[in-house]
CSV table of C-alpha atoms in Angstrom, one decimal:
chain,number,residue,atom,x,y,z
A,1,UNK,CA,-39.4,29.2,-16.5
A,2,UNK,CA,-43.1,29.2,-16.7
A,3,UNK,CA,-45.5,29.7,-19.6
A,4,UNK,CA,-46.3,33.4,-20.2
A,5,UNK,CA,-49.5,34.7,-18.9
A,6,UNK,CA,-52.1,36.8,-20.7
A,7,UNK,CA,-50.6,40.0,-19.3
A,8,UNK,CA,-47.3,39.7,-21.1
A,9,UNK,CA,-46.6,42.3,-23.8
A,10,UNK,CA,-44.7,39.9,-26.1
A,11,UNK,CA,-43.9,36.2,-26.2
A,12,UNK,CA,-41.1,35.0,-28.3
A,13,UNK,CA,-40.6,31.3,-29.2
A,14,UNK,CA,-36.8,31.0,-29.6
A,15,UNK,CA,-36.1,28.2,-32.0
A,16,UNK,CA,-32.4,28.4,-31.3
A,17,UNK,CA,-32.5,28.3,-27.5
A,18,UNK,CA,-33.4,24.9,-26.2
A,19,UNK,CA,-30.4,24.4,-23.9
A,20,UNK,CA,-28.2,26.6,-21.7
A,21,UNK,CA,-25.3,25.0,-23.5
A,22,UNK,CA,-24.8,22.6,-26.3
A,23,UNK,CA,-22.7,19.5,-25.6
A,24,UNK,CA,-20.6,18.1,-28.5
A,25,UNK,CA,-20.3,14.8,-26.9
A,26,UNK,CA,-18.2,12.9,-29.4
A,27,UNK,CA,-15.4,15.4,-29.1
A,28,UNK,CA,-15.5,16.1,-25.4
A,29,UNK,CA,-16.3,19.8,-25.5
A,30,UNK,CA,-19.3,21.7,-24.1
A,31,UNK,CA,-19.9,25.0,-25.9
A,32,UNK,CA,-21.3,27.2,-23.2
A,33,UNK,CA,-23.8,30.0,-23.9
A,34,UNK,CA,-26.0,30.5,-26.9
A,35,UNK,CA,-25.3,28.9,-30.3
A,36,UNK,CA,-27.2,30.4,-33.2
A,37,UNK,CA,-29.4,28.0,-35.2
A,38,UNK,CA,-27.9,24.8,-34.0
A,39,UNK,CA,-28.5,21.9,-36.4
A,40,UNK,CA,-29.7,18.6,-34.9
A,41,UNK,CA,-26.5,16.8,-35.8
A,42,UNK,CA,-24.4,19.4,-33.9
A,43,UNK,CA,-24.8,17.6,-30.6
A,44,UNK,CA,-23.4,14.3,-31.8
A,45,UNK,CA,-21.1,14.7,-34.8
A,46,UNK,CA,-17.4,15.3,-34.3
A,47,UNK,CA,-16.4,18.7,-35.7
A,48,UNK,CA,-13.5,17.3,-37.7
A,49,UNK,CA,-14.4,19.6,-40.6
A,50,UNK,CA,-16.2,23.0,-40.8
A,51,UNK,CA,-19.8,22.6,-39.7
A,52,UNK,CA,-22.4,23.2,-42.4
A,53,UNK,CA,-26.2,23.2,-42.1
A,54,UNK,CA,-27.9,20.0,-42.9
A,55,UNK,CA,-31.3,19.9,-44.6
A,56,UNK,CA,-34.2,19.8,-42.2
A,57,UNK,CA,-37.0,17.4,-43.0
A,58,UNK,CA,-40.3,19.1,-43.9
A,59,UNK,CA,-42.1,17.4,-41.0
A,60,UNK,CA,-39.4,18.2,-38.4
A,61,UNK,CA,-40.6,20.5,-35.6
A,62,UNK,CA,-38.6,21.9,-32.8
A,63,UNK,CA,-40.2,24.2,-30.2
A,64,UNK,CA,-38.8,25.7,-27.0
A,65,UNK,CA,-40.4,27.3,-24.0
A,66,UNK,CA,-41.8,30.7,-24.9
A,67,UNK,CA,-39.8,33.7,-23.8
A,68,UNK,CA,-41.5,36.7,-22.2
A,69,UNK,CA,-40.1,40.2,-22.6
A,70,UNK,CA,-40.1,42.7,-21.0
A,71,UNK,CA,-39.7,40.7,-17.8
A,72,UNK,CA,-37.8,40.6,-14.5
A,73,UNK,CA,-35.5,37.8,-13.4
A,74,UNK,CA,-34.7,37.2,-9.7
A,75,UNK,CA,-31.1,38.4,-9.0
A,76,UNK,CA,-30.8,40.4,-12.1
A,77,UNK,CA,-30.7,44.2,-11.9
A,78,UNK,CA,-31.7,44.4,-15.6
A,79,UNK,CA,-32.8,42.0,-18.3
A,80,UNK,CA,-31.8,42.3,-21.9
A,81,UNK,CA,-34.1,41.1,-24.7
A,82,UNK,CA,-33.5,37.9,-26.5
A,83,UNK,CA,-31.5,38.3,-29.7
A,84,UNK,CA,-32.6,37.4,-33.2
A,85,UNK,CA,-30.3,34.3,-33.1
A,86,UNK,CA,-29.5,34.1,-36.8
A,87,UNK,CA,-26.7,32.0,-38.2
A,88,UNK,CA,-24.6,29.3,-36.5
A,89,UNK,CA,-21.2,28.8,-35.0
A,90,UNK,CA,-18.7,27.2,-37.4
A,91,UNK,CA,-15.3,25.8,-36.5
A,92,UNK,CA,-12.9,23.1,-37.7
A,93,UNK,CA,-11.3,20.2,-35.8
A,94,UNK,CA,-8.4,20.6,-33.4
A,95,UNK,CA,-5.9,18.9,-31.1
A,96,UNK,CA,-6.6,16.8,-28.1
A,97,UNK,CA,-4.4,16.3,-25.0
A,98,UNK,CA,-4.3,16.4,-21.3
A,99,UNK,CA,-1.0,18.4,-21.3
A,100,UNK,CA,-1.9,21.1,-23.8
A,101,UNK,CA,0.5,24.0,-23.2
A,102,UNK,CA,-2.4,26.4,-24.3
A,103,UNK,CA,-4.2,25.4,-21.1
A,104,UNK,CA,-1.5,25.1,-18.4
A,105,UNK,CA,-4.1,24.7,-15.6
A,106,UNK,CA,-5.3,21.4,-16.9
A,107,UNK,CA,-3.6,17.9,-16.8
A,108,UNK,CA,-4.4,14.2,-16.5
A,109,UNK,CA,-4.1,14.3,-12.7
A,110,UNK,CA,-6.2,17.5,-12.6
A,111,UNK,CA,-8.9,15.7,-14.6
A,112,UNK,CA,-8.9,12.8,-12.1
A,113,UNK,CA,-9.1,15.1,-9.1
A,114,UNK,CA,-12.0,16.9,-10.6
A,115,UNK,CA,-13.8,13.6,-11.4
A,116,UNK,CA,-13.3,12.3,-7.9
A,117,UNK,CA,-14.7,15.4,-6.4
A,118,UNK,CA,-17.7,15.4,-8.8
A,119,UNK,CA,-18.5,11.8,-8.0
A,120,UNK,CA,-18.3,12.4,-4.3
A,121,UNK,CA,-20.7,15.4,-4.6
A,122,UNK,CA,-23.5,13.4,-6.2
A,123,UNK,CA,-26.5,12.9,-3.8
A,124,UNK,CA,-26.3,9.6,-1.9
A,125,UNK,CA,-29.4,8.1,-3.6
A,126,UNK,CA,-28.3,9.1,-7.1
A,127,UNK,CA,-26.2,6.5,-9.0
A,128,UNK,CA,-24.2,6.5,-12.2
A,129,UNK,CA,-25.1,3.7,-14.5
A,130,UNK,CA,-22.3,1.1,-15.1
A,131,UNK,CA,-20.4,2.6,-18.1
A,132,UNK,CA,-16.9,3.4,-19.5
A,133,UNK,CA,-14.7,5.8,-17.6
A,134,UNK,CA,-15.4,8.5,-20.2
A,135,UNK,CA,-19.1,8.1,-19.5
A,136,UNK,CA,-18.6,8.0,-15.7
A,137,UNK,CA,-17.8,11.7,-15.2
A,138,UNK,CA,-14.2,11.4,-16.3
A,139,UNK,CA,-13.2,14.9,-17.6
A,140,UNK,CA,-11.8,14.5,-21.1
A,141,UNK,CA,-9.0,16.3,-23.0
A,142,UNK,CA,-9.6,19.9,-24.0
A,143,UNK,CA,-10.6,20.2,-27.6
A,144,UNK,CA,-8.6,23.0,-29.2
A,145,UNK,CA,-10.5,23.8,-32.4
A,146,UNK,CA,-9.6,26.4,-34.9
A,147,UNK,CA,-12.3,28.9,-34.4
A,148,UNK,CA,-12.9,31.5,-37.1
A,149,UNK,CA,-12.0,34.4,-34.9
A,150,UNK,CA,-10.7,35.2,-31.4
A,151,UNK,CA,-14.1,36.3,-30.2
A,152,UNK,CA,-15.5,32.8,-30.8
A,153,UNK,CA,-12.5,31.2,-29.1
A,154,UNK,CA,-12.9,33.4,-26.0
A,155,UNK,CA,-16.6,32.5,-25.8
A,156,UNK,CA,-16.6,28.8,-26.7
A,157,UNK,CA,-13.0,27.4,-26.4
A,158,UNK,CA,-11.0,25.7,-23.7
A,159,UNK,CA,-13.6,23.4,-22.2
A,160,UNK,CA,-13.0,20.0,-20.6
A,161,UNK,CA,-16.2,18.0,-20.2
A,162,UNK,CA,-17.5,15.0,-18.2
A,163,UNK,CA,-20.6,12.9,-18.9
A,164,UNK,CA,-22.7,10.3,-17.1
A,165,UNK,CA,-26.2,8.9,-17.0
A,166,UNK,CA,-27.7,9.3,-13.5
A,167,UNK,CA,-30.4,7.1,-12.1
A,168,UNK,CA,-32.4,8.0,-9.1
A,169,UNK,CA,-35.4,5.9,-8.2
A,170,UNK,CA,-37.6,5.7,-11.3
A,171,UNK,CA,-36.0,8.7,-13.0
A,172,UNK,CA,-32.8,8.9,-15.1
A,173,UNK,CA,-31.1,11.5,-17.2
A,174,UNK,CA,-27.9,12.6,-19.0
A,175,UNK,CA,-25.6,14.7,-16.8
A,176,UNK,CA,-22.8,16.8,-18.3
A,177,UNK,CA,-20.3,19.0,-16.5
A,178,UNK,CA,-17.9,21.4,-18.1
A,179,UNK,CA,-15.0,23.5,-16.8
A,180,UNK,CA,-12.8,26.1,-18.4
A,181,UNK,CA,-10.6,29.1,-17.6
A,182,UNK,CA,-12.3,32.2,-18.9
A,183,UNK,CA,-11.2,35.8,-19.3
A,184,UNK,CA,-14.7,37.1,-20.3
A,185,UNK,CA,-16.8,39.0,-17.9
A,186,UNK,CA,-20.1,37.6,-16.4
A,187,UNK,CA,-22.6,38.0,-19.2
A,188,UNK,CA,-25.7,40.1,-18.8
A,189,UNK,CA,-29.1,38.6,-17.9
A,190,UNK,CA,-30.9,37.8,-21.1
A,191,UNK,CA,-34.6,36.8,-21.3
A,192,UNK,CA,-35.0,33.2,-22.0
A,193,UNK,CA,-31.5,32.1,-20.9
A,194,UNK,CA,-32.0,31.9,-17.1
A,195,UNK,CA,-34.6,31.7,-14.5
A,196,UNK,CA,-32.6,33.2,-11.6
A,197,UNK,CA,-29.1,34.6,-10.9
A,198,UNK,CA,-27.6,33.7,-7.6
A,199,UNK,CA,-24.5,35.2,-5.9
A,200,UNK,CA,-22.7,32.8,-3.5
A,201,UNK,CA,-20.8,33.9,-0.4
A,202,UNK,CA,-17.4,33.9,-2.2
A,203,UNK,CA,-18.7,36.1,-5.0
A,204,UNK,CA,-19.4,33.3,-7.5
A,205,UNK,CA,-22.3,34.1,-9.8
A,206,UNK,CA,-24.5,31.2,-10.7
A,207,UNK,CA,-27.2,31.3,-13.4
A,208,UNK,CA,-29.9,28.6,-13.2
A,209,UNK,CA,-32.5,27.5,-15.6
A,210,UNK,CA,-35.3,24.9,-15.7
A,211,UNK,CA,-36.8,24.7,-19.1
A,212,UNK,CA,-38.0,22.4,-21.9
A,213,UNK,CA,-38.0,21.8,-25.6
A,214,UNK,CA,-40.1,19.6,-27.9
A,215,UNK,CA,-38.8,17.8,-30.9
A,216,UNK,CA,-41.6,16.4,-33.2
A,217,UNK,CA,-44.0,16.7,-30.3
A,218,UNK,CA,-41.8,14.9,-27.7
A,219,UNK,CA,-40.9,17.1,-24.7
A,220,UNK,CA,-37.6,17.0,-23.0
A,221,UNK,CA,-37.0,18.8,-19.7
A,222,UNK,CA,-33.6,20.5,-19.1
A,223,UNK,CA,-32.1,21.9,-15.9
A,224,UNK,CA,-28.8,23.7,-15.7
A,225,UNK,CA,-26.5,25.8,-13.5
A,226,UNK,CA,-23.7,27.9,-14.8
A,227,UNK,CA,-21.1,29.4,-12.4
A,228,UNK,CA,-18.7,32.3,-13.0
A,229,UNK,CA,-16.1,32.1,-10.2
A,230,UNK,CA,-13.8,34.9,-9.1
A,231,UNK,CA,-10.7,33.0,-10.2
A,232,UNK,CA,-12.0,32.9,-13.8
A,233,UNK,CA,-13.4,29.4,-13.6
A,234,UNK,CA,-16.5,28.9,-15.7
A,235,UNK,CA,-18.3,25.7,-14.6
A,236,UNK,CA,-21.5,24.3,-16.0
A,237,UNK,CA,-23.8,21.5,-15.0
A,238,UNK,CA,-26.7,20.3,-17.1
A,239,UNK,CA,-29.1,17.4,-16.9
A,240,UNK,CA,-32.2,16.3,-18.8
A,241,UNK,CA,-34.9,13.7,-18.2
A,242,UNK,CA,-33.9,11.3,-21.0
A,243,UNK,CA,-33.2,7.7,-20.1
A,244,UNK,CA,-31.4,6.1,-23.0
A,245,UNK,CA,-30.0,3.1,-21.1
A,246,UNK,CA,-32.7,0.7,-22.4
A,247,UNK,CA,-31.9,1.5,-26.1
A,248,UNK,CA,-34.9,3.8,-26.7
A,249,UNK,CA,-34.8,7.3,-25.3
A,250,UNK,CA,-37.7,7.8,-22.8
A,251,UNK,CA,-38.5,11.2,-21.3
A,252,UNK,CA,-39.9,11.0,-17.8
A,253,UNK,CA,-40.5,14.7,-17.3
A,254,UNK,CA,-38.4,14.5,-14.1
A,255,UNK,CA,-34.6,15.0,-14.3
A,256,UNK,CA,-33.0,13.1,-11.5
A,257,UNK,CA,-31.2,16.1,-10.0
A,258,UNK,CA,-32.7,19.4,-8.8
A,259,UNK,CA,-31.6,22.8,-9.7
A,260,UNK,CA,-30.2,23.3,-6.2
A,261,UNK,CA,-28.2,20.0,-6.5
A,262,UNK,CA,-26.7,21.3,-9.8
A,263,UNK,CA,-25.8,24.5,-8.0
A,264,UNK,CA,-24.0,22.4,-5.4
A,265,UNK,CA,-22.1,20.6,-8.2
A,266,UNK,CA,-20.8,23.8,-9.9
A,267,UNK,CA,-19.8,25.1,-6.4
A,268,UNK,CA,-17.3,22.3,-5.7
A,269,UNK,CA,-14.0,23.9,-4.9
A,270,UNK,CA,-12.0,21.2,-6.6
A,271,UNK,CA,-13.6,22.1,-10.0
A,272,UNK,CA,-12.0,25.6,-9.9
A,273,UNK,CA,-9.2,26.0,-12.4
A,274,UNK,CA,-7.0,27.4,-9.6
A,275,UNK,CA,-7.6,24.4,-7.2
A,276,UNK,CA,-4.4,22.5,-6.6
A,277,UNK,CA,-4.1,18.8,-7.4
A,278,UNK,CA,-3.7,16.6,-4.3
A,279,UNK,CA,-0.2,15.0,-4.2
A,280,UNK,CA,-0.2,11.4,-5.5
A,281,UNK,CA,-3.3,11.9,-7.7
A,282,UNK,CA,-2.9,9.5,-10.7
A,283,UNK,CA,-3.3,10.5,-14.2
A,284,UNK,CA,-6.3,9.3,-16.3
A,285,UNK,CA,-6.5,5.6,-17.1
A,286,UNK,CA,-5.3,4.3,-20.4
A,287,UNK,CA,-8.1,3.9,-23.0
A,288,UNK,CA,-9.0,0.4,-24.2
A,289,UNK,CA,-11.4,-1.5,-26.3
A,290,UNK,CA,-13.1,-4.8,-26.7
A,291,UNK,CA,-14.9,-6.5,-29.6
A,292,UNK,CA,-17.9,-4.3,-30.5
A,293,UNK,CA,-20.2,-7.2,-31.1
A,294,UNK,CA,-20.0,-8.5,-27.6
A,295,UNK,CA,-23.2,-9.5,-25.8
A,296,UNK,CA,-23.8,-7.1,-22.9
A,297,UNK,CA,-22.0,-7.8,-19.7
A,298,UNK,CA,-23.7,-6.4,-16.5
A,299,UNK,CA,-22.1,-4.8,-13.5
A,300,UNK,CA,-22.5,-7.9,-11.3
A,301,UNK,CA,-20.7,-10.1,-13.8
A,302,UNK,CA,-17.9,-7.5,-14.1
A,303,UNK,CA,-17.5,-7.4,-10.4
A,304,UNK,CA,-17.1,-11.2,-10.3
A,305,UNK,CA,-14.5,-11.0,-13.2
A,306,UNK,CA,-12.7,-8.2,-11.3
A,307,UNK,CA,-12.3,-10.6,-8.4
A,308,UNK,CA,-10.7,-13.2,-10.6
A,309,UNK,CA,-8.3,-10.6,-12.2
A,310,UNK,CA,-7.4,-9.3,-8.7
A,311,UNK,CA,-6.2,-12.7,-7.7
A,312,UNK,CA,-3.7,-13.1,-10.6
A,313,UNK,CA,-0.2,-12.7,-9.2
A,314,UNK,CA,1.5,-9.7,-10.7
A,315,UNK,CA,3.7,-8.6,-7.7
A,316,UNK,CA,6.8,-8.8,-10.0
A,317,UNK,CA,5.3,-6.1,-12.2
A,318,UNK,CA,5.3,-2.4,-11.4
A,319,UNK,CA,1.8,-1.2,-12.5
A,320,UNK,CA,0.1,2.1,-12.0
A,321,UNK,CA,-3.2,0.4,-10.9
A,322,UNK,CA,-4.1,-3.1,-9.9
A,323,UNK,CA,-5.8,-5.5,-12.2
A,324,UNK,CA,-9.5,-6.0,-11.4
A,325,UNK,CA,-11.1,-2.7,-12.6
A,326,UNK,CA,-12.9,-3.8,-15.7
A,327,UNK,CA,-15.3,-1.2,-17.3
A,328,UNK,CA,-17.4,-1.2,-20.4
A,329,UNK,CA,-15.3,-0.3,-23.4
A,330,UNK,CA,-15.7,3.0,-25.1
A,331,UNK,CA,-19.0,4.9,-25.8
A,332,UNK,CA,-20.9,1.9,-27.2
A,333,UNK,CA,-18.9,-1.2,-26.4
A,334,UNK,CA,-20.8,-3.9,-24.6
A,335,UNK,CA,-17.6,-5.8,-23.7
A,336,UNK,CA,-15.3,-5.0,-20.8
A,337,UNK,CA,-11.7,-3.9,-20.7
A,338,UNK,CA,-8.9,-2.5,-18.5
A,339,UNK,CA,-5.5,-1.0,-19.4
A,340,UNK,CA,-2.7,-0.5,-17.0
A,341,UNK,CA,0.8,1.0,-17.4
A,342,UNK,CA,3.7,-1.3,-16.7
A,343,UNK,CA,6.7,0.6,-15.4
A,344,UNK,CA,9.1,-2.3,-14.7
A,345,UNK,CA,12.5,-1.3,-16.2
A,346,UNK,CA,13.0,-2.8,-19.6
A,347,UNK,CA,9.3,-3.7,-19.8
A,348,UNK,CA,7.7,-0.3,-19.9
A,349,UNK,CA,4.5,-1.0,-21.7
A,350,UNK,CA,0.7,-1.0,-21.7
A,351,UNK,CA,-1.1,-4.1,-20.5
A,352,UNK,CA,-4.7,-4.5,-21.6
A,353,UNK,CA,-7.3,-7.1,-20.7
A,354,UNK,CA,-10.5,-7.2,-22.7
A,355,UNK,CA,-13.5,-9.6,-22.1
A,356,UNK,CA,-16.3,-10.2,-24.6
A,357,UNK,CA,-19.3,-12.5,-24.6
A,358,UNK,CA,-21.2,-14.3,-27.3
A,359,UNK,CA,-18.2,-14.6,-29.6
A,360,UNK,CA,-18.0,-17.2,-32.4
A,361,UNK,CA,-15.5,-20.0,-32.3
A,362,UNK,CA,-12.4,-18.8,-34.3
A,363,UNK,CA,-11.0,-20.9,-37.1
A,364,UNK,CA,-8.1,-23.3,-36.2
A,365,UNK,CA,-6.7,-23.2,-39.7
A,366,UNK,CA,-3.0,-22.2,-39.4
A,367,UNK,CA,-2.5,-18.5,-40.1
A,368,UNK,CA,0.4,-17.0,-41.9
A,369,UNK,CA,3.2,-15.5,-39.8
A,370,UNK,CA,3.5,-11.7,-39.8
A,371,UNK,CA,5.4,-10.1,-42.7
A,372,UNK,CA,6.8,-6.6,-43.0
A,373,UNK,CA,4.1,-5.8,-45.6
A,374,UNK,CA,1.2,-6.6,-43.3
A,375,UNK,CA,2.8,-6.0,-39.9
A,376,UNK,CA,0.4,-8.5,-38.3
A,377,UNK,CA,-0.8,-12.0,-38.3
A,378,UNK,CA,-1.4,-14.9,-35.9
A,379,UNK,CA,1.8,-16.7,-35.2
A,380,UNK,CA,0.2,-19.6,-33.5
A,381,UNK,CA,-3.3,-21.0,-33.2
A,382,UNK,CA,-4.1,-24.2,-31.2
A,383,UNK,CA,-7.1,-25.9,-29.7
A,384,UNK,CA,-7.2,-27.4,-26.2
A,385,UNK,CA,-9.1,-30.7,-25.5
A,386,UNK,CA,-12.0,-28.9,-24.0
A,387,UNK,CA,-12.6,-26.9,-27.2
A,388,UNK,CA,-10.8,-23.7,-26.0
A,389,UNK,CA,-9.0,-21.9,-28.9
A,390,UNK,CA,-5.8,-20.0,-28.1
A,391,UNK,CA,-4.3,-17.6,-30.6
A,392,UNK,CA,-1.0,-15.7,-30.3
A,393,UNK,CA,-0.1,-12.7,-32.4
A,394,UNK,CA,2.8,-10.3,-32.6
A,395,UNK,CA,3.4,-7.4,-34.8
A,396,UNK,CA,5.8,-4.5,-35.2
A,397,UNK,CA,4.7,-1.1,-36.3
A,398,UNK,CA,6.9,2.0,-37.1
A,399,UNK,CA,5.3,5.4,-37.3
A,400,UNK,CA,6.6,8.8,-37.9
A,401,UNK,CA,4.9,12.2,-37.6
A,402,UNK,CA,4.4,14.5,-40.5
A,403,UNK,CA,6.2,17.5,-38.9
A,404,UNK,CA,9.7,18.2,-40.0
A,405,UNK,CA,12.3,16.7,-37.7
A,406,UNK,CA,9.8,14.2,-36.2
A,407,UNK,CA,11.4,10.9,-35.0
A,408,UNK,CA,10.2,7.5,-36.1
A,409,UNK,CA,8.8,5.3,-33.3
A,410,UNK,CA,8.7,1.5,-33.4
A,411,UNK,CA,6.3,-0.4,-31.2
A,412,UNK,CA,5.9,-4.1,-30.7
A,413,UNK,CA,2.5,-5.5,-29.7
A,414,UNK,CA,1.8,-9.1,-28.5
A,415,UNK,CA,-1.7,-10.4,-28.0
A,416,UNK,CA,-3.0,-13.7,-26.7
A,417,UNK,CA,-6.7,-14.4,-27.4
A,418,UNK,CA,-8.5,-17.2,-25.5
A,419,UNK,CA,-11.9,-18.1,-26.8
A,420,UNK,CA,-13.8,-20.6,-24.7
A,421,UNK,CA,-16.6,-22.9,-25.9
A,422,UNK,CA,-19.1,-20.7,-24.0
A,423,UNK,CA,-18.4,-17.8,-26.3
A,424,UNK,CA,-16.3,-15.9,-23.8
A,425,UNK,CA,-13.3,-14.3,-25.4
A,426,UNK,CA,-10.4,-12.8,-23.4
A,427,UNK,CA,-7.7,-10.7,-25.1
A,428,UNK,CA,-4.6,-9.8,-23.2
A,429,UNK,CA,-2.3,-7.4,-25.0
A,430,UNK,CA,1.1,-5.9,-24.2
A,431,UNK,CA,2.4,-3.0,-26.3
A,432,UNK,CA,5.9,-1.5,-25.8
A,433,UNK,CA,7.9,1.1,-27.6
A,434,UNK,CA,11.4,-0.1,-28.7
A,435,UNK,CA,13.8,-0.6,-27.0
A,436,UNK,CA,11.5,-1.7,-24.2
A,437,UNK,CA,10.1,-5.2,-24.6
A,438,UNK,CA,6.4,-6.2,-24.2
A,439,UNK,CA,5.5,-8.9,-21.8
A,440,UNK,CA,6.3,-12.4,-23.0
A,441,UNK,CA,3.5,-14.5,-24.7
A,442,UNK,CA,3.7,-17.0,-21.8
A,443,UNK,CA,2.8,-14.4,-19.3
A,444,UNK,CA,-0.1,-13.0,-21.4
A,445,UNK,CA,-1.5,-16.5,-21.9
A,446,UNK,CA,-1.3,-17.2,-18.2
A,447,UNK,CA,-3.5,-14.2,-17.6
A,448,UNK,CA,-5.9,-14.9,-20.4
A,449,UNK,CA,-6.3,-18.6,-19.4
A,450,UNK,CA,-7.0,-17.9,-15.7
A,451,UNK,CA,-9.8,-20.2,-14.5
A,452,UNK,CA,-13.0,-18.3,-13.8
A,453,UNK,CA,-12.3,-15.5,-16.3
A,454,UNK,CA,-15.4,-16.4,-18.2
A,455,UNK,CA,-18.8,-14.8,-18.6
């Protein structure tokens, strides 16, 4: 969009329209379209309860690019005026899951296939920063919230989303992709919501936008492409010019992807809800965590540690992926971790390796053994001659769902923690549901004590 000229009949500054869609990142859903009067917290706070408006500071200012009407938009036969945009969307929290029967087109392998295709489609000179899988374009579970009415569900429900920070030369920005199966028709062209409407060879309609907003005088540039495919797929790509990788958000004014490159992303055949999943596609990796107070560990160090893990003999274990794929833990974890599924009969379990740096030396005072009341506790703590501290812990946990007829599940978790004098801490954990057995402590300690597994 461009600033209106002197010949326009009316310019409207739409407070409510700064983005072509609003990403609720903490819950893994992108609400596509126009939300009315979005509060600042709406883009970061999990909607576990009904959203309510928060007080806006008196000195807070939010300005979007002015909207001109009447106007023409390339590709649009007619253009509707912007609405009054009063009120806001309100909904309560919902269920997560890759195998939600409400959305039979989606699954863990489908998410992986979509992620692989999106990563391959990025321009060759555009790189994702080293981050957790969930921040590396891994499509997340579909949030199934309890909308107030069916109309809101039809417009804003059923999205799976993927996120990454893209760096290209001196520019960086936050990229988000969203996909859903939609039964709603292609919306009309509305002034202020798109710069151009394109129709691809297969009949897919793509709306593109290049706009900006200013918060307290700081301008952020946004680009987006939203596709409406003939099979009912609704695919959105959005990027801004905000580089948050250094701790302080810096707006460069130049998002690292062009509008045409966003159009190419939303045109990927593998992102269509009707696209088949290639045979043999694995499901999403197990989630994992590491100590949140870890010193940062960079990609080069992670690659070296991956080489060490890859050399650990695990040929006797049937695992769904090899050791040696450490990634940053979670959305804000500075440490590294990897979780794999062990499918060896009798030892069906989850094996997790976590590495943290800058950790304090743990106490070597003997700890109490676990009791039924606590369910946890170190069963052994010892110190090696070189100052390395090794801790072993095992606990049993029984859980039961609240629904009538739910069956209690008992799991056993064993963890070996090796903390070296350098401050490197390695946690190796095996968790299994009874009657399966987790891996023995000796095996976990062998992995955690591997020479070279140190930051």
